Amino acid sequence: MNSSYKKLISNLEYLKLNQMVAHLDETIDFMNNKQLSFVDTLMKLTDYEIDMKEINMAKAMVKVAGFPHRKEIKDFDFSFQPSVNKEQILDFGTLRFIERSENIVFLGTSGVGKTHLATSIGIAAAKKRTSTYFIKCNDLILNLKKAKLENRLEARLKHYAKYRLLIIDEIGYLPIDVDDAKLFFQLIDLRYEKKSTIITTNSNFKSWGEIFQDPKIANAILDRILHHATVVSIVGESYRIKDHIQSEK
């Protein structure tokens, strides 16, 4: 092992280019066998480093998104929920809807897989390094309410508005008073036609006036959410009940 090779290894390690260190020998052999130019060899070597950085950055995006679990589209049991169009969900996974700043609403009773599907699409987006964030509706409202009390509402709204994909889970499980509904409207209005939002809800749209305790605000929220949206209605049994029944067998 000559001194130049040792120095190169030392330099790469110092620069923390670990993938280049790991693949150096095979790349040198490949260069000699294929008679590659210096530029082509260096390009091949740096590709290993870039690929690993991309993987690590994607993992980091998934980690900071706040997902409740790491269930992906491949983990969804489409045979148990035949009302869900698999091809449609796979199309969501291509993220075309984000490029168009469109929304998705998953509507159905508790346990039918709304959160799983919303999360799995979010994970697909985060893996492609699309800024994504998951939050339950009640937590979102509480955070906005707290920010308003601390005179930093504008900053908090901008924080949630910046994500290219925001997933708001469980709208309708808890009532929202009029003041809080106005805060929620401000966020939806900020994102309208600029960013994509995925919403899960157990309540049909006619009852949103009761949820937000003001039909006018509810209609304004719905108008902005549904204007460029695909609504996926899931009709079926609860996965949790299915799992419970199977455990009793």
XYZ file of C-alpha atoms in Angstrom:
249
model
C 0.000 0.000 0.000
C 1.758 3.157 -1.191
C 1.863 6.442 0.697
C -0.385 8.272 -1.803
C -3.149 5.681 -1.349
C -2.836 5.936 2.448
C -2.966 9.718 2.253
C -6.066 9.563 0.023
C -7.814 7.269 2.521
C -6.803 9.587 5.344
C -8.142 12.628 3.474
C -11.446 10.945 2.679
C -11.882 9.849 6.294
C -11.055 13.348 7.528
C -13.713 14.755 5.191
C -16.121 12.051 6.456
C -16.617 10.715 2.925
C -17.178 7.216 4.263
C -18.868 5.812 1.167
C -15.959 6.883 -0.991
C -13.619 5.094 1.418
C -15.770 1.954 1.361
C -15.959 1.828 -2.441
C -12.492 3.132 -3.290
C -10.839 -0.203 -4.049
C -13.634 -1.539 -6.253
C -13.812 1.787 -8.095
C -10.079 1.766 -8.763
C -10.336 -1.811 -10.066
C -13.311 -0.850 -12.224
C -11.373 2.149 -13.565
C -8.414 -0.014 -14.521
C -10.542 -2.722 -16.128
C -12.746 -0.328 -18.072
C -10.030 2.254 -18.679
C -12.170 5.042 -17.295
C -11.019 8.635 -17.326
C -10.199 10.437 -14.092
C -13.443 12.455 -14.339
C -15.618 9.369 -14.905
C -13.926 7.568 -12.022
C -14.401 10.499 -9.685
C -18.014 10.803 -10.772
C -18.637 7.116 -10.039
C -16.983 7.428 -6.633
C -18.901 10.548 -5.620
C -22.168 8.915 -6.720
C -21.806 6.445 -3.833
C -21.509 9.329 -1.400
C -24.439 11.229 -2.875
C -26.661 8.128 -2.847
C -26.029 7.574 0.862
C -26.601 11.257 1.674
C -29.902 11.116 -0.195
C -30.938 8.039 1.815
C -29.960 9.684 5.097
C -31.721 12.938 4.234
C -34.886 11.028 3.296
C -34.746 9.196 6.634
C -34.361 12.524 8.422
C -37.362 13.986 6.573
C -39.477 11.012 7.640
C -38.262 11.338 11.236
C -39.085 15.045 11.623
C -42.520 14.720 9.977
C -44.059 13.458 13.226
C -45.803 10.395 11.820
C -47.685 8.261 14.383
C -46.260 5.100 12.816
C -44.187 4.004 9.815
C -46.875 2.105 7.921
C -46.522 2.504 4.174
C -48.856 1.911 1.224
C -47.512 -1.621 0.787
C -48.632 -2.395 4.356
C -52.285 -1.505 3.732
C -54.717 -4.432 3.470
C -56.719 -3.471 0.402
C -58.500 -6.845 0.427
C -60.044 -5.986 3.814
C -61.236 -2.575 2.574
C -62.528 -3.184 -0.983
C -64.108 0.316 -1.025
C -60.576 1.729 -1.295
C -59.314 1.977 -4.874
C -55.750 0.646 -4.762
C -54.780 2.270 -8.058
C -55.973 5.632 -6.789
C -53.871 5.327 -3.614
C -50.833 4.265 -5.635
C -51.372 7.332 -7.816
C -51.370 9.497 -4.683
C -48.041 7.847 -3.874
C -46.557 9.321 -7.066
C -47.133 12.752 -5.440
C -48.717 14.244 -8.558
C -51.344 15.842 -6.340
C -48.610 17.809 -4.539
C -47.253 19.150 -7.814
C -50.777 20.422 -8.510
C -51.297 21.789 -4.967
C -54.320 19.521 -4.573
C -55.791 18.126 -1.364
C -56.979 14.700 -0.248
C -59.762 14.043 2.242
C -60.158 10.586 3.773
C -63.701 10.220 5.081
C -64.924 7.252 7.111
C -65.769 5.853 10.512
C -63.153 5.094 13.150
C -60.638 2.350 12.410
C -61.157 1.925 8.665
C -57.602 2.964 7.744
C -57.830 6.714 7.121
C -54.780 7.575 9.221
C -52.798 4.655 7.785
C -53.419 5.840 4.217
C -52.743 9.501 5.037
C -49.521 8.572 6.821
C -48.353 6.229 4.065
C -48.748 8.971 1.453
C -46.928 11.340 3.790
C -44.050 8.892 4.163
C -43.834 8.564 0.376
C -43.587 12.361 0.161
C -41.004 12.647 2.946
C -38.875 9.949 1.322
C -38.795 12.110 -1.801
C -37.608 14.966 0.449
C -40.891 16.833 0.211
C -41.384 18.868 3.389
C -44.140 17.028 5.249
C -45.736 17.297 8.674
C -48.367 15.199 10.462
C -50.477 16.558 13.309
C -53.780 15.681 14.950
C -56.430 18.369 14.563
C -56.825 18.880 18.300
C -53.062 19.345 18.779
C -52.981 21.791 15.866
C -55.782 23.863 17.395
C -54.116 23.851 20.819
C -50.805 24.979 19.298
C -52.437 27.816 17.367
C -54.420 28.857 20.441
C -51.264 28.897 22.573
C -49.404 30.904 19.936
C -52.180 33.493 19.849
C -52.028 33.916 23.628
C -48.250 34.401 23.376
C -48.568 36.928 20.518
C -46.781 34.713 18.029
C -49.738 33.458 15.987
C -48.419 34.815 12.698
C -45.137 32.921 13.089
C -46.958 29.719 14.013
C -49.311 29.985 11.062
C -46.337 30.527 8.745
C -44.666 27.461 10.269
C -47.581 25.195 9.397
C -48.148 26.926 6.069
C -44.594 26.290 4.868
C -44.926 22.507 4.505
C -45.618 21.337 0.977
C -47.723 18.581 2.523
C -49.570 19.014 5.813
C -51.559 16.082 7.202
C -54.324 17.044 9.645
C -55.699 13.958 11.349
C -59.049 13.413 13.056
C -61.159 16.464 12.227
C -64.532 16.014 13.885
C -63.579 13.879 16.842
C -63.694 16.882 19.172
C -65.772 20.071 18.836
C -63.970 23.316 17.949
C -65.222 26.633 19.312
C -65.746 29.646 17.059
C -62.512 31.443 17.980
C -60.475 28.307 17.356
C -62.354 27.699 14.101
C -61.194 31.133 12.940
C -57.586 30.163 13.686
C -58.024 26.946 11.708
C -59.546 28.908 8.817
C -56.531 31.225 8.719
C -54.202 28.273 8.236
C -56.353 26.657 5.549
C -56.635 30.015 3.793
C -52.844 30.487 3.866
C -52.339 27.098 2.228
C -55.182 27.452 -0.289
C -54.022 26.794 -3.860
C -50.380 26.961 -2.734
C -49.730 23.747 -0.794
C -51.329 20.324 -0.405
C -53.213 19.179 2.659
C -54.416 15.701 3.566
C -57.301 15.563 6.008
C -58.881 12.608 7.778
C -62.353 12.931 9.237
C -65.121 10.738 10.590
C -67.757 13.398 9.956
C -69.646 14.060 6.743
C -69.336 17.597 5.431
C -72.904 18.554 6.385
C -71.982 18.209 10.060
C -68.905 20.451 9.868
C -71.067 23.435 10.827
C -71.659 21.704 14.174
C -67.978 20.733 14.563
C -66.780 24.311 14.025
C -69.876 25.736 15.759
C -70.343 28.261 12.963
C -71.787 27.260 9.557
C -70.238 30.256 7.763
C -66.706 29.473 8.950
C -67.253 25.765 8.280
C -68.389 26.513 4.730
C -65.413 28.803 4.148
C -63.039 26.061 5.372
C -64.756 23.405 3.266
C -64.774 25.644 0.214
C -60.987 26.000 0.326
C -60.296 22.364 1.209
C -62.618 20.816 -1.373
C -62.013 23.222 -4.273
C -59.020 21.206 -5.485
C -59.501 17.942 -3.620
C -60.108 14.248 -4.021
C -62.481 12.827 -1.421
C -61.908 9.162 -0.575
C -64.893 7.696 1.258
C -64.037 4.469 3.056
C -66.934 2.193 3.912
C -65.999 -0.936 5.829
C -65.200 -2.650 9.091
C -62.660 -1.379 11.613
C -59.163 -2.852 11.384
C -58.966 -2.817 15.147
C -62.111 -4.937 15.413
C -60.688 -7.307 12.773
C -57.448 -7.693 14.708
C -59.389 -8.265 17.944
C -61.570 -10.956 16.331
C -58.509 -12.705 14.885
C -56.793 -12.680 18.308
C -59.812 -14.455 19.819
C -59.704 -17.299 17.300
